[in-house]
Amino acid sequence: MVKITRRSVLMTGAGAAAMLAAPGVLKAKSYATQPVRLFVGTAAAGSNDLVARLIAGPLEAMIGQPVVVENRPGGATTLAVGLVANAKPDGHTLLVSSAAAIATYVASVTKPPSLVDDLSHVAMICDGAFIYAVHKDVKAENTTDFISLLKSSPGKLRYGATGTGGGIHLSGALFQKKTGTEMTVIQYANAGMRLTDLLANQTQLGIAGAAVLAQQINSGALRPLFVAGTERVSLFPNVPTGAEEGIGGLEGISNWFGLHGPKNMPPQISADLHGMVQKALEDAKVKEGLAAAGFFTTPGPREELVARLETDTVLTKDLVKTTGIKIE
């Protein structure tokens, strides 16, 4: 297993920047006249932060100005969305978003700035499926056993999430809807606390990116059940997908990230940034860093990001209505 640390991510970004800045490497003609602020709506060292720092280096080399990652956790990602929504639409203020921002808006009683409606959408960056794993003491050797256990004791087993309406919370809600089961969700301030309680069997089910749980799965502390994606993940090629286990549609909630700017950003600046992201996603170091964290790159036209935002909004609204999730 490749170990990802904050330092290694920073070094990866710097290495990518150096490579792209080297003689003979084509640079896009840049619109930027000052440093670019790249906002992240979560704390440092999480997946959102990691993705932003991996692409910041190549973007900086192509833009020709410093690209500064700024972590602004707060309001379940809405603080960062608002900062970018209210910024001047000149390409100097950007956001690396996650799917969680959609759920935050949909589930909020008082509507915060909207990722979908209040920003311009530049490009998809990467995607990754959640893996479901249970504590080693849970009496379930596979997905069928786990569903049977849940049905025999509704609401007794627990899973941890980081943020009401976030990706993990919604993935668990979708699983329950698809299987006709009931679990209790426990909310945590951060991923570290969530993992600590899972390893202590205070919660019985872990839902996270494959890389997040890799060490615990490989040590035998956790038992993997399935991957909530369309394909098996390279870290655990023997772990089946949810569809292979008879639970289709779980891939609707995944761990994707995209790049956005303020609404009404000039089309040429948006197009320039889109092209830079496509080049960054071709970089071997970026691909390696993302793969080691359990993600795969998602190059393609900006319309793919727009389409994903639309489909996720429909699915999220349905889940929020079904489960009664609310963010006060």
mmCIF file of C-alpha atoms in Angstrom:
data_model
loop_
_atom_site.group_PDB
_atom_site.id
_atom_site.type_symbol
_atom_site.label_atom_id
_atom_site.label_comp_id
_atom_site.label_asym_id
_atom_site.label_seq_id
_atom_site.Cartn_x
_atom_site.Cartn_y
_atom_site.Cartn_z
ATOM 1 C CA MET A 1 0.000 0.000 0.000
ATOM 2 C CA VAL A 2 1.250 3.460 -0.843
ATOM 3 C CA LYS A 3 1.129 5.746 2.190
ATOM 4 C CA ILE A 4 -0.166 9.261 1.546
ATOM 5 C CA THR A 5 0.947 12.056 3.847
ATOM 6 C CA ARG A 6 0.354 15.791 3.705
ATOM 7 C CA ARG A 7 4.081 16.301 3.057
ATOM 8 C CA SER A 8 4.097 13.843 0.176
ATOM 9 C CA VAL A 9 1.121 15.611 -1.414
ATOM 10 C CA LEU A 10 2.884 18.956 -1.185
ATOM 11 C CA MET A 11 6.012 17.423 -2.698
ATOM 12 C CA THR A 12 3.923 15.836 -5.463
ATOM 13 C CA GLY A 13 2.436 19.216 -6.335
ATOM 14 C CA ALA A 14 5.842 20.866 -6.323
ATOM 15 C CA GLY A 15 7.279 18.110 -8.497
ATOM 16 C CA ALA A 16 4.479 18.491 -10.997
ATOM 17 C CA ALA A 17 4.987 22.238 -11.070
ATOM 18 C CA ALA A 18 8.705 21.845 -11.716
ATOM 19 C CA MET A 19 8.109 19.403 -14.522
ATOM 20 C CA LEU A 20 5.536 21.559 -16.271
ATOM 21 C CA ALA A 21 7.711 24.634 -15.872
ATOM 22 C CA ALA A 22 10.719 22.935 -17.437
ATOM 23 C CA PRO A 23 12.034 24.141 -20.837
ATOM 24 C CA GLY A 24 10.149 22.623 -23.743
ATOM 25 C CA VAL A 25 6.923 22.059 -21.809
ATOM 26 C CA LEU A 26 4.024 23.973 -23.360
ATOM 27 C CA LYS A 27 2.337 26.543 -21.108
ATOM 28 C CA ALA A 28 -1.126 27.895 -21.734
ATOM 29 C CA LYS A 29 -1.309 31.648 -22.227
ATOM 30 C CA SER A 30 -2.462 32.824 -18.829
ATOM 31 C CA TYR A 31 -5.221 35.226 -17.881
ATOM 32 C CA ALA A 32 -3.877 35.598 -14.325
ATOM 33 C CA THR A 33 -2.280 38.828 -13.131
ATOM 34 C CA GLN A 34 -2.088 37.923 -9.423
ATOM 35 C CA PRO A 35 -2.026 34.839 -7.149
ATOM 36 C CA VAL A 36 -4.974 32.484 -7.515
ATOM 37 C CA ARG A 37 -6.833 31.460 -4.357
ATOM 38 C CA LEU A 38 -8.006 27.831 -4.456
ATOM 39 C CA PHE A 39 -10.593 27.302 -1.719
ATOM 40 C CA VAL A 40 -11.408 24.004 -0.017
ATOM 41 C CA GLY A 41 -14.471 23.689 2.204
ATOM 42 C CA THR A 42 -12.910 21.205 4.621
ATOM 43 C CA ALA A 43 -9.975 21.070 7.018
ATOM 44 C CA ALA A 44 -6.428 20.250 5.920
ATOM 45 C CA ALA A 45 -5.362 16.626 5.372
ATOM 46 C CA GLY A 46 -8.771 15.381 4.205
ATOM 47 C CA SER A 47 -9.558 14.055 0.729
ATOM 48 C CA ASN A 48 -10.780 17.425 -0.557
ATOM 49 C CA ASP A 49 -7.565 19.077 0.610
ATOM 50 C CA LEU A 50 -5.442 16.323 -0.908
ATOM 51 C CA VAL A 51 -7.088 16.665 -4.322
ATOM 52 C CA ALA A 52 -6.699 20.449 -4.298
ATOM 53 C CA ARG A 53 -3.007 20.273 -3.429
ATOM 54 C CA LEU A 54 -2.298 17.647 -6.065
ATOM 55 C CA ILE A 55 -3.634 19.811 -8.880
ATOM 56 C CA ALA A 56 -2.397 23.139 -7.455
ATOM 57 C CA GLY A 57 1.195 22.521 -8.575
ATOM 58 C CA PRO A 58 0.463 21.832 -12.254
ATOM 59 C CA LEU A 59 -2.091 24.670 -12.359
ATOM 60 C CA GLU A 60 0.452 27.072 -10.892
ATOM 61 C CA ALA A 61 3.009 26.148 -13.525
ATOM 62 C CA MET A 62 0.527 26.728 -16.347
ATOM 63 C CA ILE A 63 -1.122 29.846 -14.929
ATOM 64 C CA GLY A 64 2.216 31.470 -14.148
ATOM 65 C CA GLN A 65 1.058 32.783 -10.784
ATOM 66 C CA PRO A 66 1.060 31.193 -7.291
ATOM 67 C CA VAL A 67 -1.957 28.953 -6.659
ATOM 68 C CA VAL A 68 -2.621 29.096 -2.930
ATOM 69 C CA VAL A 69 -4.830 26.429 -1.340
ATOM 70 C CA GLU A 70 -6.978 27.942 1.411
ATOM 71 C CA ASN A 71 -8.879 25.660 3.779
ATOM 72 C CA ARG A 72 -12.126 27.256 4.944
ATOM 73 C CA PRO A 73 -14.107 24.616 6.824
ATOM 74 C CA GLY A 74 -17.415 25.781 8.179
ATOM 75 C CA GLY A 75 -21.109 25.415 7.515
ATOM 76 C CA ALA A 76 -20.575 21.909 6.087
ATOM 77 C CA THR A 77 -18.655 23.387 3.080
ATOM 78 C CA THR A 78 -21.008 26.381 2.616
ATOM 79 C CA LEU A 79 -18.470 28.908 3.922
ATOM 80 C CA ALA A 80 -16.067 28.174 1.069
ATOM 81 C CA VAL A 81 -18.869 28.037 -1.503
ATOM 82 C CA GLY A 82 -20.049 31.458 -0.351
ATOM 83 C CA LEU A 83 -16.587 32.988 -0.477
ATOM 84 C CA VAL A 84 -16.152 31.919 -4.087
ATOM 85 C CA ALA A 85 -19.726 32.834 -5.067
ATOM 86 C CA ASN A 86 -19.171 36.380 -3.820
ATOM 87 C CA ALA A 87 -15.728 36.821 -5.382
ATOM 88 C CA LYS A 88 -14.943 38.794 -8.519
ATOM 89 C CA PRO A 89 -15.445 36.437 -11.499
ATOM 90 C CA ASP A 90 -11.987 36.922 -12.974
ATOM 91 C CA GLY A 91 -10.480 33.458 -12.441
ATOM 92 C CA HIS A 92 -8.402 34.425 -9.412
ATOM 93 C CA THR A 93 -10.771 32.755 -6.916
ATOM 94 C CA LEU A 94 -11.618 29.087 -7.416
ATOM 95 C CA LEU A 95 -13.098 26.165 -5.476
ATOM 96 C CA VAL A 96 -12.360 22.456 -5.390
ATOM 97 C CA SER A 97 -15.734 21.035 -4.435
ATOM 98 C CA SER A 98 -17.018 17.678 -3.329
ATOM 99 C CA ALA A 99 -20.435 16.058 -3.723
ATOM 100 C CA ALA A 100 -21.138 16.887 -0.068
ATOM 101 C CA ALA A 101 -21.815 20.520 -0.984
ATOM 102 C CA ILE A 102 -24.940 19.507 -2.898
ATOM 103 C CA ALA A 103 -26.403 17.631 0.055
ATOM 104 C CA THR A 104 -25.582 20.500 2.394
ATOM 105 C CA TYR A 105 -27.647 22.887 0.289
ATOM 106 C CA VAL A 106 -30.556 20.504 -0.277
ATOM 107 C CA ALA A 107 -30.818 19.510 3.398
ATOM 108 C CA SER A 108 -30.392 23.011 4.834
ATOM 109 C CA VAL A 109 -33.463 24.632 6.367
ATOM 110 C CA THR A 110 -32.116 28.141 5.687
ATOM 111 C CA LYS A 111 -30.617 27.990 2.232
ATOM 112 C CA PRO A 112 -26.863 28.791 2.047
ATOM 113 C CA PRO A 113 -25.035 29.634 -1.197
ATOM 114 C CA SER A 114 -25.592 26.888 -3.755
ATOM 115 C CA LEU A 115 -22.763 24.975 -5.403
ATOM 116 C CA VAL A 116 -25.044 24.269 -8.357
ATOM 117 C CA ASP A 117 -26.730 27.635 -8.893
ATOM 118 C CA ASP A 118 -24.273 30.227 -7.562
ATOM 119 C CA LEU A 119 -21.026 29.101 -9.204
ATOM 120 C CA SER A 120 -19.658 28.430 -12.669
ATOM 121 C CA HIS A 121 -18.530 24.882 -13.343
ATOM 122 C CA VAL A 122 -15.123 24.279 -14.899
ATOM 123 C CA ALA A 123 -14.211 20.574 -14.848
ATOM 124 C CA MET A 124 -14.481 17.253 -13.094
ATOM 125 C CA ILE A 125 -11.206 16.277 -11.433
ATOM 126 C CA CYS A 126 -11.594 12.789 -10.019
ATOM 127 C CA ASP A 127 -13.999 10.266 -8.570
ATOM 128 C CA GLY A 128 -13.801 7.399 -6.127
ATOM 129 C CA ALA A 129 -16.155 4.795 -4.718
ATOM 130 C CA PHE A 130 -16.843 4.197 -1.056
ATOM 131 C CA ILE A 131 -15.937 0.857 0.455
ATOM 132 C CA TYR A 132 -18.114 -0.726 3.146
ATOM 133 C CA ALA A 133 -16.277 -2.608 5.904
ATOM 134 C CA VAL A 134 -17.387 -3.975 9.266
ATOM 135 C CA HIS A 135 -15.521 -4.389 12.543
ATOM 136 C CA LYS A 136 -13.914 -7.829 12.793
ATOM 137 C CA ASP A 137 -16.215 -8.812 15.678
ATOM 138 C CA VAL A 138 -19.406 -8.218 13.717
ATOM 139 C CA LYS A 139 -21.051 -11.561 12.972
ATOM 140 C CA ALA A 140 -21.163 -11.079 9.229
ATOM 141 C CA GLU A 141 -18.722 -12.693 6.826
ATOM 142 C CA ASN A 142 -20.249 -11.101 3.732
ATOM 143 C CA THR A 143 -22.877 -8.651 2.519
ATOM 144 C CA THR A 144 -25.721 -11.174 2.687
ATOM 145 C CA ASP A 145 -24.898 -11.954 6.314
ATOM 146 C CA PHE A 146 -24.714 -8.254 7.155
ATOM 147 C CA ILE A 147 -28.106 -7.473 5.630
ATOM 148 C CA SER A 148 -29.629 -10.384 7.535
ATOM 149 C CA LEU A 149 -28.057 -9.108 10.752
ATOM 150 C CA LEU A 150 -29.459 -5.632 10.168
ATOM 151 C CA LYS A 151 -32.938 -6.968 9.490
ATOM 152 C CA SER A 152 -32.869 -9.039 12.674
ATOM 153 C CA SER A 153 -32.068 -6.000 14.814
ATOM 154 C CA PRO A 154 -33.329 -2.764 13.176
ATOM 155 C CA GLY A 155 -31.485 0.343 14.306
ATOM 156 C CA LYS A 156 -29.130 -1.515 16.633
ATOM 157 C CA LEU A 157 -25.994 -1.380 14.483
ATOM 158 C CA ARG A 158 -24.335 1.972 13.904
ATOM 159 C CA TYR A 159 -22.192 3.646 11.278
ATOM 160 C CA GLY A 160 -20.195 6.846 11.507
ATOM 161 C CA ALA A 161 -20.356 9.875 9.223
ATOM 162 C CA THR A 162 -18.573 13.204 9.103
ATOM 163 C CA GLY A 163 -21.254 15.804 8.518
ATOM 164 C CA THR A 164 -25.018 15.631 8.297
ATOM 165 C CA GLY A 165 -26.010 15.216 4.668
ATOM 166 C CA GLY A 166 -22.438 14.474 3.584
ATOM 167 C CA GLY A 167 -21.437 11.741 1.153
ATOM 168 C CA ILE A 168 -20.949 9.033 3.785
ATOM 169 C CA HIS A 169 -24.225 9.877 5.505
ATOM 170 C CA LEU A 170 -26.121 9.752 2.208
ATOM 171 C CA SER A 171 -24.379 6.601 1.016
ATOM 172 C CA GLY A 172 -25.479 4.847 4.202
ATOM 173 C CA ALA A 173 -29.007 6.186 3.765
ATOM 174 C CA LEU A 174 -29.102 4.943 0.159
ATOM 175 C CA PHE A 175 -27.857 1.502 1.255
ATOM 176 C CA GLN A 176 -30.646 1.277 3.831
ATOM 177 C CA LYS A 177 -33.244 2.312 1.271
ATOM 178 C CA LYS A 178 -32.012 -0.232 -1.269
ATOM 179 C CA THR A 179 -31.871 -3.103 1.247
ATOM 180 C CA GLY A 180 -34.872 -2.296 3.437
ATOM 181 C CA THR A 181 -32.691 -2.107 6.545
ATOM 182 C CA GLU A 182 -32.245 0.368 9.381
ATOM 183 C CA MET A 183 -29.039 1.621 11.018
ATOM 184 C CA THR A 184 -28.244 4.462 13.381
ATOM 185 C CA VAL A 185 -25.859 7.133 12.079
ATOM 186 C CA ILE A 186 -23.371 8.757 14.477
ATOM 187 C CA GLN A 187 -21.951 12.122 13.415
ATOM 188 C CA TYR A 188 -18.298 13.002 14.089
ATOM 189 C CA ALA A 189 -16.331 16.219 13.884
ATOM 190 C CA ASN A 190 -13.581 14.596 11.801
ATOM 191 C CA ALA A 191 -12.528 11.368 10.123
ATOM 192 C CA GLY A 192 -9.983 10.498 12.824
ATOM 193 C CA MET A 193 -12.614 10.360 15.548
ATOM 194 C CA ARG A 194 -14.880 8.333 13.283
ATOM 195 C CA LEU A 195 -12.157 5.748 12.638
ATOM 196 C CA THR A 196 -11.201 5.531 16.318
ATOM 197 C CA ASP A 197 -14.739 4.572 17.321
ATOM 198 C CA LEU A 198 -15.020 2.104 14.443
ATOM 199 C CA LEU A 199 -11.865 0.295 15.555
ATOM 200 C CA ALA A 200 -13.241 0.207 19.118
ATOM 201 C CA ASN A 201 -16.494 -1.329 17.798
ATOM 202 C CA GLN A 202 -18.458 1.677 19.039
ATOM 203 C CA THR A 203 -19.740 1.791 15.480
ATOM 204 C CA GLN A 204 -19.943 -1.424 13.512
ATOM 205 C CA LEU A 205 -19.853 -0.287 9.891
ATOM 206 C CA GLY A 206 -17.257 1.912 8.231
ATOM 207 C CA ILE A 207 -17.985 3.750 4.972
ATOM 208 C CA ALA A 208 -15.028 5.568 3.441
ATOM 209 C CA GLY A 209 -12.669 5.780 0.508
ATOM 210 C CA ALA A 210 -10.714 2.560 0.017
ATOM 211 C CA ALA A 211 -7.384 4.179 0.910
ATOM 212 C CA VAL A 212 -8.763 5.532 4.196
ATOM 213 C CA LEU A 213 -9.548 2.038 5.504
ATOM 214 C CA ALA A 214 -6.791 0.139 3.691
ATOM 215 C CA GLN A 215 -4.437 -0.275 6.647
ATOM 216 C CA GLN A 216 -7.192 -1.495 8.950
ATOM 217 C CA ILE A 217 -8.566 -3.892 6.342
ATOM 218 C CA ASN A 218 -5.125 -5.313 5.581
ATOM 219 C CA SER A 219 -4.413 -5.806 9.284
ATOM 220 C CA GLY A 220 -7.669 -7.707 9.787
ATOM 221 C CA ALA A 221 -9.189 -5.118 12.117
ATOM 222 C CA LEU A 222 -11.936 -4.525 9.574
ATOM 223 C CA ARG A 223 -13.644 -6.910 7.163
ATOM 224 C CA PRO A 224 -14.542 -5.491 3.729
ATOM 225 C CA LEU A 225 -18.005 -6.259 2.375
ATOM 226 C CA PHE A 226 -18.322 -4.475 -0.960
ATOM 227 C CA VAL A 227 -17.421 -1.408 -2.995
ATOM 228 C CA ALA A 228 -20.249 1.039 -3.721
ATOM 229 C CA GLY A 229 -19.107 1.673 -7.293
ATOM 230 C CA THR A 230 -19.444 0.311 -10.790
ATOM 231 C CA GLU A 231 -16.046 -1.393 -10.702
ATOM 232 C CA ARG A 232 -13.818 -3.087 -8.145
ATOM 233 C CA VAL A 233 -11.000 -0.935 -6.772
ATOM 234 C CA SER A 234 -7.339 -1.670 -7.425
ATOM 235 C CA LEU A 235 -6.474 -1.638 -3.709
ATOM 236 C CA PHE A 236 -8.883 -4.529 -3.076
ATOM 237 C CA PRO A 237 -9.454 -6.431 -6.332
ATOM 238 C CA ASN A 238 -11.111 -9.340 -4.501
ATOM 239 C CA VAL A 239 -13.795 -7.186 -2.885
ATOM 240 C CA PRO A 240 -16.995 -7.277 -5.006
ATOM 241 C CA THR A 241 -19.084 -4.296 -6.007
ATOM 242 C CA GLY A 242 -22.497 -3.649 -4.518
ATOM 243 C CA ALA A 243 -24.069 -4.640 -7.833
ATOM 244 C CA GLU A 244 -22.256 -7.980 -7.732
ATOM 245 C CA GLU A 245 -23.778 -8.485 -4.285
ATOM 246 C CA GLY A 246 -27.247 -7.720 -5.598
ATOM 247 C CA ILE A 247 -27.467 -4.053 -4.550
ATOM 248 C CA GLY A 248 -27.571 -1.885 -7.654
ATOM 249 C CA GLY A 249 -27.459 1.903 -7.797
ATOM 250 C CA LEU A 250 -25.144 2.595 -4.866
ATOM 251 C CA GLU A 251 -22.655 4.259 -7.208
ATOM 252 C CA GLY A 252 -25.042 7.218 -7.331
ATOM 253 C CA ILE A 253 -23.351 8.545 -4.185
ATOM 254 C CA SER A 254 -19.595 8.676 -4.692
ATOM 255 C CA ASN A 255 -16.531 10.640 -3.632
ATOM 256 C CA TRP A 256 -16.092 12.984 -6.612
ATOM 257 C CA PHE A 257 -14.397 16.384 -6.837
ATOM 258 C CA GLY A 258 -14.668 19.243 -9.322
ATOM 259 C CA LEU A 259 -13.311 22.719 -10.022
ATOM 260 C CA HIS A 260 -15.564 25.798 -9.936
ATOM 261 C CA GLY A 261 -15.349 29.580 -10.090
ATOM 262 C CA PRO A 262 -17.708 32.479 -9.395
ATOM 263 C CA LYS A 263 -20.848 32.694 -11.505
ATOM 264 C CA ASN A 264 -20.552 34.721 -14.728
ATOM 265 C CA MET A 265 -16.842 33.980 -15.076
ATOM 266 C CA PRO A 266 -15.852 34.909 -18.655
ATOM 267 C CA PRO A 267 -16.222 31.898 -20.987
ATOM 268 C CA GLN A 268 -12.622 32.207 -22.200
ATOM 269 C CA ILE A 269 -11.215 32.074 -18.651
ATOM 270 C CA SER A 270 -13.414 29.080 -17.877
ATOM 271 C CA ALA A 271 -12.244 27.385 -21.080
ATOM 272 C CA ASP A 272 -8.595 28.153 -20.281
ATOM 273 C CA LEU A 273 -8.963 26.652 -16.794
ATOM 274 C CA HIS A 274 -10.725 23.608 -18.195
ATOM 275 C CA GLY A 275 -7.835 22.991 -20.567
ATOM 276 C CA MET A 276 -5.314 23.378 -17.750
ATOM 277 C CA VAL A 277 -7.186 20.817 -15.627
ATOM 278 C CA GLN A 278 -7.164 18.353 -18.523
ATOM 279 C CA LYS A 279 -3.376 18.749 -18.831
ATOM 280 C CA ALA A 280 -2.922 18.403 -15.058
ATOM 281 C CA LEU A 281 -4.897 15.149 -15.074
ATOM 282 C CA GLU A 282 -2.484 13.727 -17.651
ATOM 283 C CA ASP A 283 0.462 14.240 -15.319
ATOM 284 C CA ALA A 284 1.824 10.936 -14.012
ATOM 285 C CA LYS A 285 2.449 12.287 -10.520
ATOM 286 C CA VAL A 286 -1.105 13.586 -10.218
ATOM 287 C CA LYS A 287 -2.506 10.253 -11.409
ATOM 288 C CA GLU A 288 -0.246 8.368 -9.004
ATOM 289 C CA GLY A 289 -1.218 10.548 -6.064
ATOM 290 C CA LEU A 290 -4.922 10.228 -6.782
ATOM 291 C CA ALA A 291 -4.719 6.474 -7.356
ATOM 292 C CA ALA A 292 -2.851 5.947 -4.086
ATOM 293 C CA ALA A 293 -5.716 7.739 -2.333
ATOM 294 C CA GLY A 294 -8.313 5.545 -4.042
ATOM 295 C CA PHE A 295 -9.388 7.972 -6.792
ATOM 296 C CA PHE A 296 -9.342 7.889 -10.583
ATOM 297 C CA THR A 297 -9.066 10.908 -12.851
ATOM 298 C CA THR A 298 -12.163 12.029 -14.777
ATOM 299 C CA PRO A 299 -11.011 14.059 -17.779
ATOM 300 C CA GLY A 300 -13.744 15.280 -20.091
ATOM 301 C CA PRO A 301 -15.866 18.251 -21.144
ATOM 302 C CA ARG A 302 -17.319 20.597 -18.529
ATOM 303 C CA GLU A 303 -20.777 19.314 -19.478
ATOM 304 C CA GLU A 304 -19.940 16.090 -17.634
ATOM 305 C CA LEU A 305 -19.544 18.032 -14.400
ATOM 306 C CA VAL A 306 -22.808 19.881 -15.029
ATOM 307 C CA ALA A 307 -24.599 16.592 -15.717
ATOM 308 C CA ARG A 308 -23.205 15.065 -12.528
ATOM 309 C CA LEU A 309 -24.384 18.052 -10.509
ATOM 310 C CA GLU A 310 -27.875 17.638 -11.956
ATOM 311 C CA THR A 311 -28.167 13.897 -11.338
ATOM 312 C CA ASP A 312 -26.732 14.183 -7.827
ATOM 313 C CA THR A 313 -29.201 16.939 -6.987
ATOM 314 C CA VAL A 314 -32.167 14.759 -8.019
ATOM 315 C CA LEU A 315 -30.894 11.755 -6.061
ATOM 316 C CA THR A 316 -30.024 13.851 -3.014
ATOM 317 C CA LYS A 317 -33.442 15.526 -2.917
ATOM 318 C CA ASP A 318 -35.072 12.094 -2.962
ATOM 319 C CA LEU A 319 -32.869 10.799 -0.137
ATOM 320 C CA VAL A 320 -33.363 13.920 1.961
ATOM 321 C CA LYS A 321 -37.134 13.630 1.538
ATOM 322 C CA THR A 322 -37.127 9.907 2.344
ATOM 323 C CA THR A 323 -34.862 10.119 5.386
ATOM 324 C CA GLY A 324 -35.930 13.504 6.736
ATOM 325 C CA ILE A 325 -32.313 14.707 6.938
ATOM 326 C CA LYS A 326 -32.180 18.368 7.950
ATOM 327 C CA ILE A 327 -29.353 20.807 8.592
ATOM 328 C CA GLU A 328 -30.513 23.591 10.890
#
